[in-house]
């Protein structure tokens, strides 16, 4: 029974990612109606609309560190529950917006709450998992983000703006109702010295008759270590090494151009002379992304993290190179299908490795006592990079052109490949203590 229970609790625990996916996918489908003034009493200009997109990433960047502190103080589950009422309020502001400022405030709030789950969800889900399921469950986060985006594309493609907004606003409510019944992370409980509660949580997750003594002992041992000051724990060589690797992965996740590609899907489909409606084409991209993420979940414990990341960087490199050539030389020559193929290869490549793995490794690379804070620093950097890319890409695209932009992304893909090859350790099937030991040897 243990595995099934863990998977169900893990999926429920990662529903925050689904809520976040809906926030990310929201702006695409509503853009036309909102800009035309059909959806609201106001119509934002280009700059204001740019803010609607990017304020969400900024909100997410602001939330990671406070949430990192909270999950260490009051627990993973409690933190996620506290975030849900404001999440709902953020959507209410978007539904009831009478002025652009209300919509921007709403976008910032839903970004803030959604981004917070980037730290809380992966930690909660990897902590309730047994070692042999950790890779699979660590990918639930990205999987549900992708399904959340797909949900937004599908509902937003066929419903009017009001119904679509309401369909997004109910998500945090559903999450709240389900999460209340789930156990707190046993790792957190053991750390806080609540061994009885930790045991109860473990029995719930592993099955009533499971022998959890060994696991409990490991978790408690971690909690019993003398508590060093935050500064000291962050400055340990192992922690700094983990931070460097984790931030590197986050940097490459954003800088290889995933947001730009998703942003530009419709445009690329049109340029490719495809006769599909834009909304259908975005849904196709969403489906491709979902399928590729599922494949990565099926292979991650067999192949390992490192190989998936290298395959991922390789595929993204090839497709950004093709895109650069397409925009540079081939636009006129009627090979639109080439750009379409490149987009699909990019998205498959991204979803196989660089989509899910950085979030999984964020939860794997750090010792328990520093994980919440270090993970939230990595999360913050991810959203800052996302903010920079979403803000700069349209500007750069106008000033230096698409070819140069994709050439830059190609450069980042090559750098990412080298970074993984030489620096990233394989964490597959290792306990958290073994991973720390491995990083420690390299850091000496």
Coordinates of C-alpha atoms in Angstrom, one line a residue:
X1 CA 0.0 0.0 0.0
X2 CA 2.8 2.4 0.9
X3 CA 3.7 3.4 -2.6
X4 CA 0.1 4.3 -3.6
X5 CA -0.4 6.3 -0.5
X6 CA 2.8 8.2 -1.0
X7 CA 1.9 9.0 -4.6
X8 CA -1.5 10.2 -3.7
X9 CA -0.3 12.4 -0.8
X10 CA 2.5 13.6 -3.1
X11 CA 0.1 14.6 -5.9
X12 CA -2.1 16.4 -3.4
X13 CA 0.9 18.1 -1.8
X14 CA 2.0 19.2 -5.2
X15 CA -1.4 20.7 -6.2
X16 CA 0.1 24.1 -5.4
X17 CA 2.1 23.6 -8.6
X18 CA -1.1 23.1 -10.6
X19 CA -2.4 26.4 -9.2
X20 CA 0.9 28.1 -10.2
X21 CA 0.7 26.6 -13.7
X22 CA -2.7 28.2 -14.1
X23 CA -1.2 31.5 -13.1
X24 CA 1.6 31.1 -15.6
X25 CA -0.7 30.0 -18.5
X26 CA -3.3 32.7 -17.8
X27 CA -1.9 35.7 -19.7
X28 CA -1.6 34.0 -23.1
X29 CA -5.3 33.1 -23.6
X30 CA -6.7 36.4 -22.2
X31 CA -4.3 38.8 -23.9
X32 CA -6.4 39.7 -26.9
X33 CA -9.7 40.3 -25.0
X34 CA -8.1 42.3 -22.2
X35 CA -6.1 44.5 -24.6
X36 CA -9.2 45.1 -26.8
X37 CA -11.1 46.2 -23.7
X38 CA -13.6 43.4 -24.2
X39 CA -13.0 41.7 -20.9
X40 CA -12.8 44.7 -18.6
X41 CA -13.7 48.4 -18.4
X42 CA -10.1 49.3 -19.2
X43 CA -7.6 48.3 -21.9
X44 CA -3.9 48.2 -20.9
X45 CA -1.2 49.4 -23.3
X46 CA 1.8 47.3 -24.3
X47 CA 3.9 48.4 -21.3
X48 CA 1.1 47.8 -18.9
X49 CA 0.4 44.4 -20.4
X50 CA 4.2 43.6 -20.1
X51 CA 3.8 44.3 -16.4
X52 CA 0.8 41.9 -16.1
X53 CA 3.1 39.2 -17.4
X54 CA 6.3 40.1 -15.5
X55 CA 4.8 41.2 -12.1
X56 CA 3.8 37.6 -11.5
X57 CA 7.4 36.5 -11.7
X58 CA 8.5 39.4 -9.5
X59 CA 5.9 38.4 -6.9
X60 CA 7.2 34.8 -7.0
X61 CA 10.8 36.1 -6.5
X62 CA 9.7 38.0 -3.4
X63 CA 8.0 35.0 -1.7
X64 CA 10.7 32.3 -1.8
X65 CA 12.9 33.5 1.1
X66 CA 10.1 34.4 3.6
X67 CA 8.5 31.1 2.8
X68 CA 11.8 29.3 3.2
X69 CA 12.0 30.7 6.7
X70 CA 8.3 29.8 7.5
X71 CA 8.5 26.2 6.4
X72 CA 11.4 25.7 8.8
X73 CA 9.4 27.3 11.6
X74 CA 5.8 26.2 11.3
X75 CA 6.1 23.3 8.9
X76 CA 5.6 22.6 5.2
X77 CA 1.9 21.8 5.2
X78 CA 0.9 24.6 7.5
X79 CA 2.8 27.1 5.3
X80 CA 1.0 25.9 2.2
X81 CA -2.4 26.2 3.9
X82 CA -1.7 29.7 5.1
X83 CA -0.9 30.8 1.5
X84 CA -4.2 29.7 0.0
X85 CA -6.6 32.3 1.3
X86 CA -4.4 35.2 -0.1
X87 CA -4.0 33.2 -3.3
X88 CA -7.8 33.2 -3.7
X89 CA -8.0 37.0 -2.9
X90 CA -5.4 37.6 -5.7
X91 CA -7.7 35.9 -8.2
X92 CA -10.7 37.9 -6.8
X93 CA -8.8 41.1 -7.5
X94 CA -8.3 39.9 -11.1
X95 CA -11.9 38.9 -11.5
X96 CA -13.3 42.2 -10.1
X97 CA -10.6 44.5 -11.6
X98 CA -12.1 48.0 -12.3
X99 CA -8.7 49.5 -13.0
X100 CA -5.3 48.2 -14.3
X101 CA -3.8 48.7 -10.8
X102 CA -6.3 46.1 -9.4
X103 CA -5.2 43.6 -12.0
X104 CA -1.5 44.3 -11.4
X105 CA -2.0 43.9 -7.7
X106 CA -3.9 40.6 -8.3
X107 CA -1.1 39.3 -10.6
X108 CA 1.5 40.2 -8.0
X109 CA -0.4 38.4 -5.2
X110 CA -1.1 35.2 -7.2
X111 CA 2.6 35.3 -8.3
X112 CA 3.7 35.7 -4.7
X113 CA 1.6 32.8 -3.5
X114 CA 2.2 30.6 -6.5
X115 CA 6.0 31.2 -6.3
X116 CA 6.0 30.2 -2.7
X117 CA 4.9 26.7 -3.6
X118 CA 8.2 26.4 -5.6
X119 CA 9.9 26.0 -2.3
X120 CA 7.2 24.4 -0.2
X121 CA 5.9 21.8 -2.7
X122 CA 9.2 20.1 -3.7
X123 CA 10.4 19.9 -0.1
X124 CA 7.1 18.5 1.2
X125 CA 6.9 16.0 -1.6
X126 CA 10.5 14.8 -1.5
X127 CA 10.4 14.5 2.3
X128 CA 7.3 12.2 2.4
X129 CA 8.9 10.0 -0.3
X130 CA 11.0 6.9 0.3
X131 CA 14.4 7.0 -1.4
X132 CA 13.4 4.7 -4.3
X133 CA 10.4 7.0 -5.1
X134 CA 12.0 10.3 -4.5
X135 CA 13.1 11.0 -8.1
X136 CA 9.6 10.2 -9.4
X137 CA 7.8 12.2 -6.8
X138 CA 10.3 15.1 -7.0
X139 CA 9.1 15.5 -10.6
X140 CA 5.4 15.8 -9.5
X141 CA 6.0 19.5 -9.0
X142 CA 7.0 20.2 -12.6
X143 CA 4.4 17.7 -13.9
X144 CA 1.6 19.6 -12.2
X145 CA 2.9 23.0 -13.3
X146 CA 2.8 21.7 -16.8
X147 CA -0.8 20.4 -16.4
X148 CA -1.8 23.7 -14.8
X149 CA -0.5 25.5 -17.8
X150 CA -2.3 23.1 -20.1
X151 CA -5.5 23.6 -18.0
X152 CA -5.2 27.4 -18.5
X153 CA -4.6 26.9 -22.3
X154 CA -7.6 24.7 -22.7
X155 CA -10.1 26.5 -20.5
X156 CA -8.8 29.9 -21.6
X157 CA -9.0 28.8 -25.2
X158 CA -12.7 28.0 -25.0
X159 CA -14.3 30.0 -22.2
X160 CA -14.8 33.8 -21.9
X161 CA -12.4 35.7 -19.6
X162 CA -14.8 35.8 -16.6
X163 CA -15.5 32.1 -16.6
X164 CA -11.8 31.4 -17.1
X165 CA -10.8 33.6 -14.2
X166 CA -13.3 31.8 -12.0
X167 CA -12.0 28.4 -13.2
X168 CA -8.6 29.6 -11.9
X169 CA -9.8 31.0 -8.7
X170 CA -11.4 27.7 -7.5
X171 CA -8.1 25.9 -7.7
X172 CA -6.6 27.2 -4.4
X173 CA -10.0 26.4 -2.7
X174 CA -9.9 22.8 -3.9
X175 CA -6.2 22.5 -2.9
X176 CA -7.0 23.8 0.6
X177 CA -9.9 21.3 1.1
X178 CA -7.7 18.4 0.1
X179 CA -4.5 19.4 1.8
X180 CA -6.1 19.8 5.3
X181 CA -6.4 16.0 5.5
X182 CA -2.7 15.2 4.6
X183 CA 0.0 14.5 7.2
X184 CA 2.8 17.1 7.9
X185 CA 6.3 16.2 6.5
X186 CA 7.8 13.6 8.9
X187 CA 11.2 15.1 8.3
X188 CA 10.0 18.4 9.7
X189 CA 8.3 16.8 12.7
X190 CA 11.4 14.7 13.5
X191 CA 13.6 17.8 13.3
X192 CA 11.4 19.6 15.8
X193 CA 11.7 16.6 18.1
X194 CA 8.1 15.5 17.7
X195 CA 9.0 11.8 17.2
X196 CA 5.5 10.5 18.0
X197 CA 3.9 12.7 15.4
X198 CA 6.7 11.9 13.0
X199 CA 6.1 8.2 13.5
X200 CA 2.3 8.7 13.0
X201 CA 3.0 10.6 9.8
X202 CA 5.4 7.9 8.5
X203 CA 2.9 5.1 9.3
X204 CA 0.2 7.0 7.4
X205 CA 2.6 7.3 4.4
X206 CA 4.2 3.8 4.5
X207 CA 1.2 1.7 5.8
X208 CA 0.1 0.9 9.3
X209 CA 2.3 -2.1 9.7
X210 CA 5.4 -0.8 8.0
X211 CA 8.6 -0.7 10.1
X212 CA 9.5 2.9 10.2
X213 CA 12.0 2.8 13.0
X214 CA 15.1 3.0 10.8
X215 CA 13.8 5.9 8.8
X216 CA 12.6 7.7 11.9
X217 CA 16.1 7.3 13.5
X218 CA 17.8 8.9 10.4
X219 CA 15.4 11.8 10.4
X220 CA 15.7 12.4 14.2
X221 CA 19.5 12.2 14.0
X222 CA 19.5 15.0 11.5
X223 CA 17.3 17.0 13.9
X224 CA 19.5 16.3 16.9
X225 CA 22.6 17.9 15.4
X226 CA 23.6 21.1 17.3
X227 CA 21.9 24.0 15.7
X228 CA 24.5 26.3 14.2
X229 CA 23.7 29.9 13.3
X230 CA 22.1 30.5 9.9
X231 CA 25.3 32.3 8.7
X232 CA 27.5 29.4 9.7
X233 CA 25.3 26.8 8.1
X234 CA 25.1 28.8 4.9
X235 CA 28.9 29.3 4.8
X236 CA 29.7 25.6 5.1
X237 CA 31.7 24.6 2.0
X238 CA 29.1 21.9 1.2
X239 CA 26.2 24.3 1.4
X240 CA 28.0 26.9 -0.8
X241 CA 28.8 24.1 -3.3
X242 CA 25.2 23.0 -3.3
X243 CA 24.0 26.7 -3.7
X244 CA 26.4 27.2 -6.6
X245 CA 25.1 24.0 -8.4
X246 CA 21.5 24.8 -7.6
X247 CA 21.7 28.4 -8.8
X248 CA 23.6 27.3 -11.9
X249 CA 20.8 24.9 -12.8
X250 CA 18.1 27.6 -12.2
X251 CA 20.1 30.1 -14.3
X252 CA 20.3 27.7 -17.2
X253 CA 16.7 26.6 -16.8
X254 CA 15.6 30.2 -17.6
X255 CA 18.4 31.5 -19.8
X256 CA 18.1 28.8 -22.4
X257 CA 14.9 30.5 -23.4
X258 CA 11.9 28.4 -22.3
X259 CA 9.8 31.4 -21.5
X260 CA 10.6 33.1 -24.8
X261 CA 9.7 30.0 -26.8
X262 CA 6.4 29.5 -25.0
X263 CA 5.7 33.2 -25.3
X264 CA 6.4 33.0 -29.1
X265 CA 4.6 29.8 -29.9
X266 CA 1.7 31.4 -31.6
X267 CA 3.9 33.7 -33.6
X268 CA 6.1 30.8 -34.7
X269 CA 3.1 28.7 -35.7
X270 CA 1.8 31.6 -37.8
X271 CA 5.1 32.3 -39.4
X272 CA 5.3 28.6 -40.2
X273 CA 2.2 29.1 -42.2
X274 CA 0.3 26.6 -40.1
X275 CA -3.4 26.8 -40.7
X276 CA -4.3 26.0 -37.1
X277 CA -5.9 28.5 -34.8
X278 CA -3.4 30.0 -32.4
X279 CA -5.3 28.6 -29.4
X280 CA -5.1 25.1 -30.8
X281 CA -1.4 25.5 -31.5
X282 CA -0.7 26.5 -27.9
X283 CA -2.8 23.6 -26.6
X284 CA -0.7 21.3 -28.8
X285 CA 2.5 22.7 -27.2
X286 CA 1.0 22.2 -23.8
X287 CA 0.2 18.5 -24.6
X288 CA 3.7 17.9 -26.0
X289 CA 5.1 19.4 -22.8
X290 CA 2.9 17.2 -20.6
X291 CA 3.8 14.0 -22.4
X292 CA 7.6 14.7 -22.3
X293 CA 7.4 15.5 -18.6
X294 CA 5.6 12.2 -17.9
X295 CA 8.4 10.4 -19.9
X296 CA 11.1 12.0 -17.7
X297 CA 9.2 10.8 -14.6
X298 CA 9.2 7.3 -15.9
X299 CA 13.0 7.2 -16.7
X300 CA 14.5 9.5 -14.0
X301 CA 15.2 6.7 -11.5
X302 CA 16.6 4.4 -14.2
X303 CA 18.7 6.9 -16.2
X304 CA 19.6 9.3 -13.5
X305 CA 19.5 13.1 -13.2
X306 CA 22.8 13.9 -15.0
X307 CA 22.2 12.1 -18.3
X308 CA 18.7 13.6 -18.5
X309 CA 20.1 17.1 -18.0
X310 CA 22.8 16.5 -20.7
X311 CA 20.3 15.2 -23.2
X312 CA 18.0 18.1 -22.4
X313 CA 20.8 20.7 -22.9
X314 CA 21.8 19.0 -26.2
X315 CA 18.2 19.1 -27.6
X316 CA 17.7 22.7 -26.6
X317 CA 21.0 23.7 -28.1
X318 CA 20.1 22.0 -31.5
X319 CA 16.7 23.6 -31.6
X320 CA 17.8 27.1 -30.7
X321 CA 20.5 26.9 -33.3
X322 CA 17.9 25.8 -35.9
X323 CA 15.6 28.7 -34.8
X324 CA 18.5 31.2 -35.2
X325 CA 19.2 29.9 -38.7
X326 CA 15.5 29.9 -39.5
X327 CA 14.9 33.6 -38.5
X328 CA 18.3 34.5 -40.0
X329 CA 18.2 32.9 -43.4
X330 CA 15.2 30.7 -44.0
X331 CA 12.2 32.8 -43.2
X332 CA 11.4 33.4 -46.9
X333 CA 12.1 29.9 -48.1
X334 CA 8.9 28.3 -47.0
X335 CA 10.3 25.8 -44.5
X336 CA 8.0 26.9 -41.7
X337 CA 7.7 23.3 -40.6
X338 CA 11.3 23.5 -39.6
X339 CA 10.6 26.1 -37.0
X340 CA 7.6 24.1 -35.7
X341 CA 9.8 21.0 -35.4
X342 CA 12.5 23.1 -33.6
X343 CA 9.9 24.4 -31.1
X344 CA 8.7 20.8 -30.4
X345 CA 12.2 19.5 -30.0
X346 CA 13.0 22.3 -27.6
X347 CA 10.0 21.7 -25.5
X348 CA 10.5 18.0 -25.4
X349 CA 14.2 18.6 -24.5
X350 CA 13.3 21.1 -21.8
X351 CA 10.6 18.9 -20.3
X352 CA 12.8 15.8 -20.2
X353 CA 15.5 17.5 -18.0
X354 CA 15.7 21.2 -17.4
X355 CA 12.0 21.5 -16.5
X356 CA 11.8 19.0 -13.6
X357 CA 15.3 18.2 -12.5
X358 CA 16.5 21.6 -11.1
X359 CA 13.5 21.6 -8.7
X360 CA 14.2 18.0 -7.7
X361 CA 17.9 18.7 -7.1
X362 CA 17.1 21.8 -5.2
X363 CA 15.4 19.5 -2.7
X364 CA 18.3 17.0 -2.8
X365 CA 21.5 19.0 -2.7
X366 CA 21.2 20.5 0.8
X367 CA 21.5 19.2 4.3
X368 CA 18.2 19.2 6.3
X369 CA 19.2 22.1 8.6
X370 CA 19.8 24.5 5.7
X371 CA 17.6 23.1 3.1
X372 CA 14.6 25.5 3.6
X373 CA 16.7 28.6 3.4
X374 CA 19.1 27.4 0.6
X375 CA 16.3 26.1 -1.4
X376 CA 14.4 29.4 -1.2
X377 CA 17.5 31.3 -2.3
X378 CA 17.7 29.0 -5.3
X379 CA 14.0 29.6 -6.0
X380 CA 14.4 33.3 -5.7
X381 CA 17.2 33.4 -8.3
X382 CA 15.1 31.3 -10.6
X383 CA 12.2 33.8 -10.5
X384 CA 14.6 36.7 -10.9
X385 CA 16.1 35.2 -14.0
X386 CA 12.5 34.5 -15.3
X387 CA 11.7 38.2 -14.6
X388 CA 14.7 39.3 -16.6
X389 CA 14.0 37.0 -19.5
X390 CA 10.3 37.9 -19.8
X391 CA 11.1 41.6 -19.5
X392 CA 14.2 41.7 -21.8
X393 CA 13.2 39.2 -24.5
X394 CA 10.5 41.4 -26.3
X395 CA 12.8 44.4 -26.0
X396 CA 15.9 42.6 -27.4
X397 CA 13.8 41.0 -30.0
X398 CA 12.9 44.4 -31.4
X399 CA 16.4 45.9 -31.1
X400 CA 18.7 43.1 -32.1
X401 CA 16.3 40.7 -33.8
X402 CA 15.2 37.1 -33.3
X403 CA 18.3 35.6 -34.8
X404 CA 20.6 37.2 -32.3
X405 CA 18.2 36.3 -29.4
X406 CA 18.2 32.6 -30.3
X407 CA 21.9 32.7 -30.9
X408 CA 22.2 33.9 -27.2
X409 CA 20.0 31.0 -26.1
X410 CA 22.1 28.6 -28.1
X411 CA 25.2 29.9 -26.2
X412 CA 23.5 29.3 -22.9
X413 CA 22.6 25.8 -23.9
X414 CA 26.2 25.0 -24.8
X415 CA 27.4 26.4 -21.5
X416 CA 24.7 24.4 -19.7
X417 CA 25.9 21.2 -21.3
X418 CA 29.5 21.9 -20.1
X419 CA 28.3 22.9 -16.6
X420 CA 26.5 19.6 -16.1
X421 CA 29.2 17.4 -17.7
X422 CA 31.9 18.7 -15.3
X423 CA 30.1 19.9 -12.2
X424 CA 26.8 18.2 -11.4
X425 CA 27.0 15.0 -9.3
X426 CA 24.6 12.2 -9.9
X427 CA 22.1 12.0 -6.9
X428 CA 20.0 9.0 -8.1
X429 CA 19.2 6.4 -5.4
X430 CA 21.4 8.1 -2.8
X431 CA 20.1 9.1 0.7
X432 CA 20.4 12.8 1.5
X433 CA 23.4 12.0 3.8
X434 CA 25.2 10.3 1.0
X435 CA 24.7 13.3 -1.3
X436 CA 26.1 15.6 1.3
X437 CA 29.1 13.3 1.7
X438 CA 29.7 13.3 -2.1
X439 CA 29.5 17.1 -2.3
X440 CA 31.8 17.4 0.7
X441 CA 34.6 15.4 -0.9
X442 CA 34.4 17.5 -4.0
X443 CA 34.4 20.7 -2.0
X444 CA 37.6 20.0 -0.1

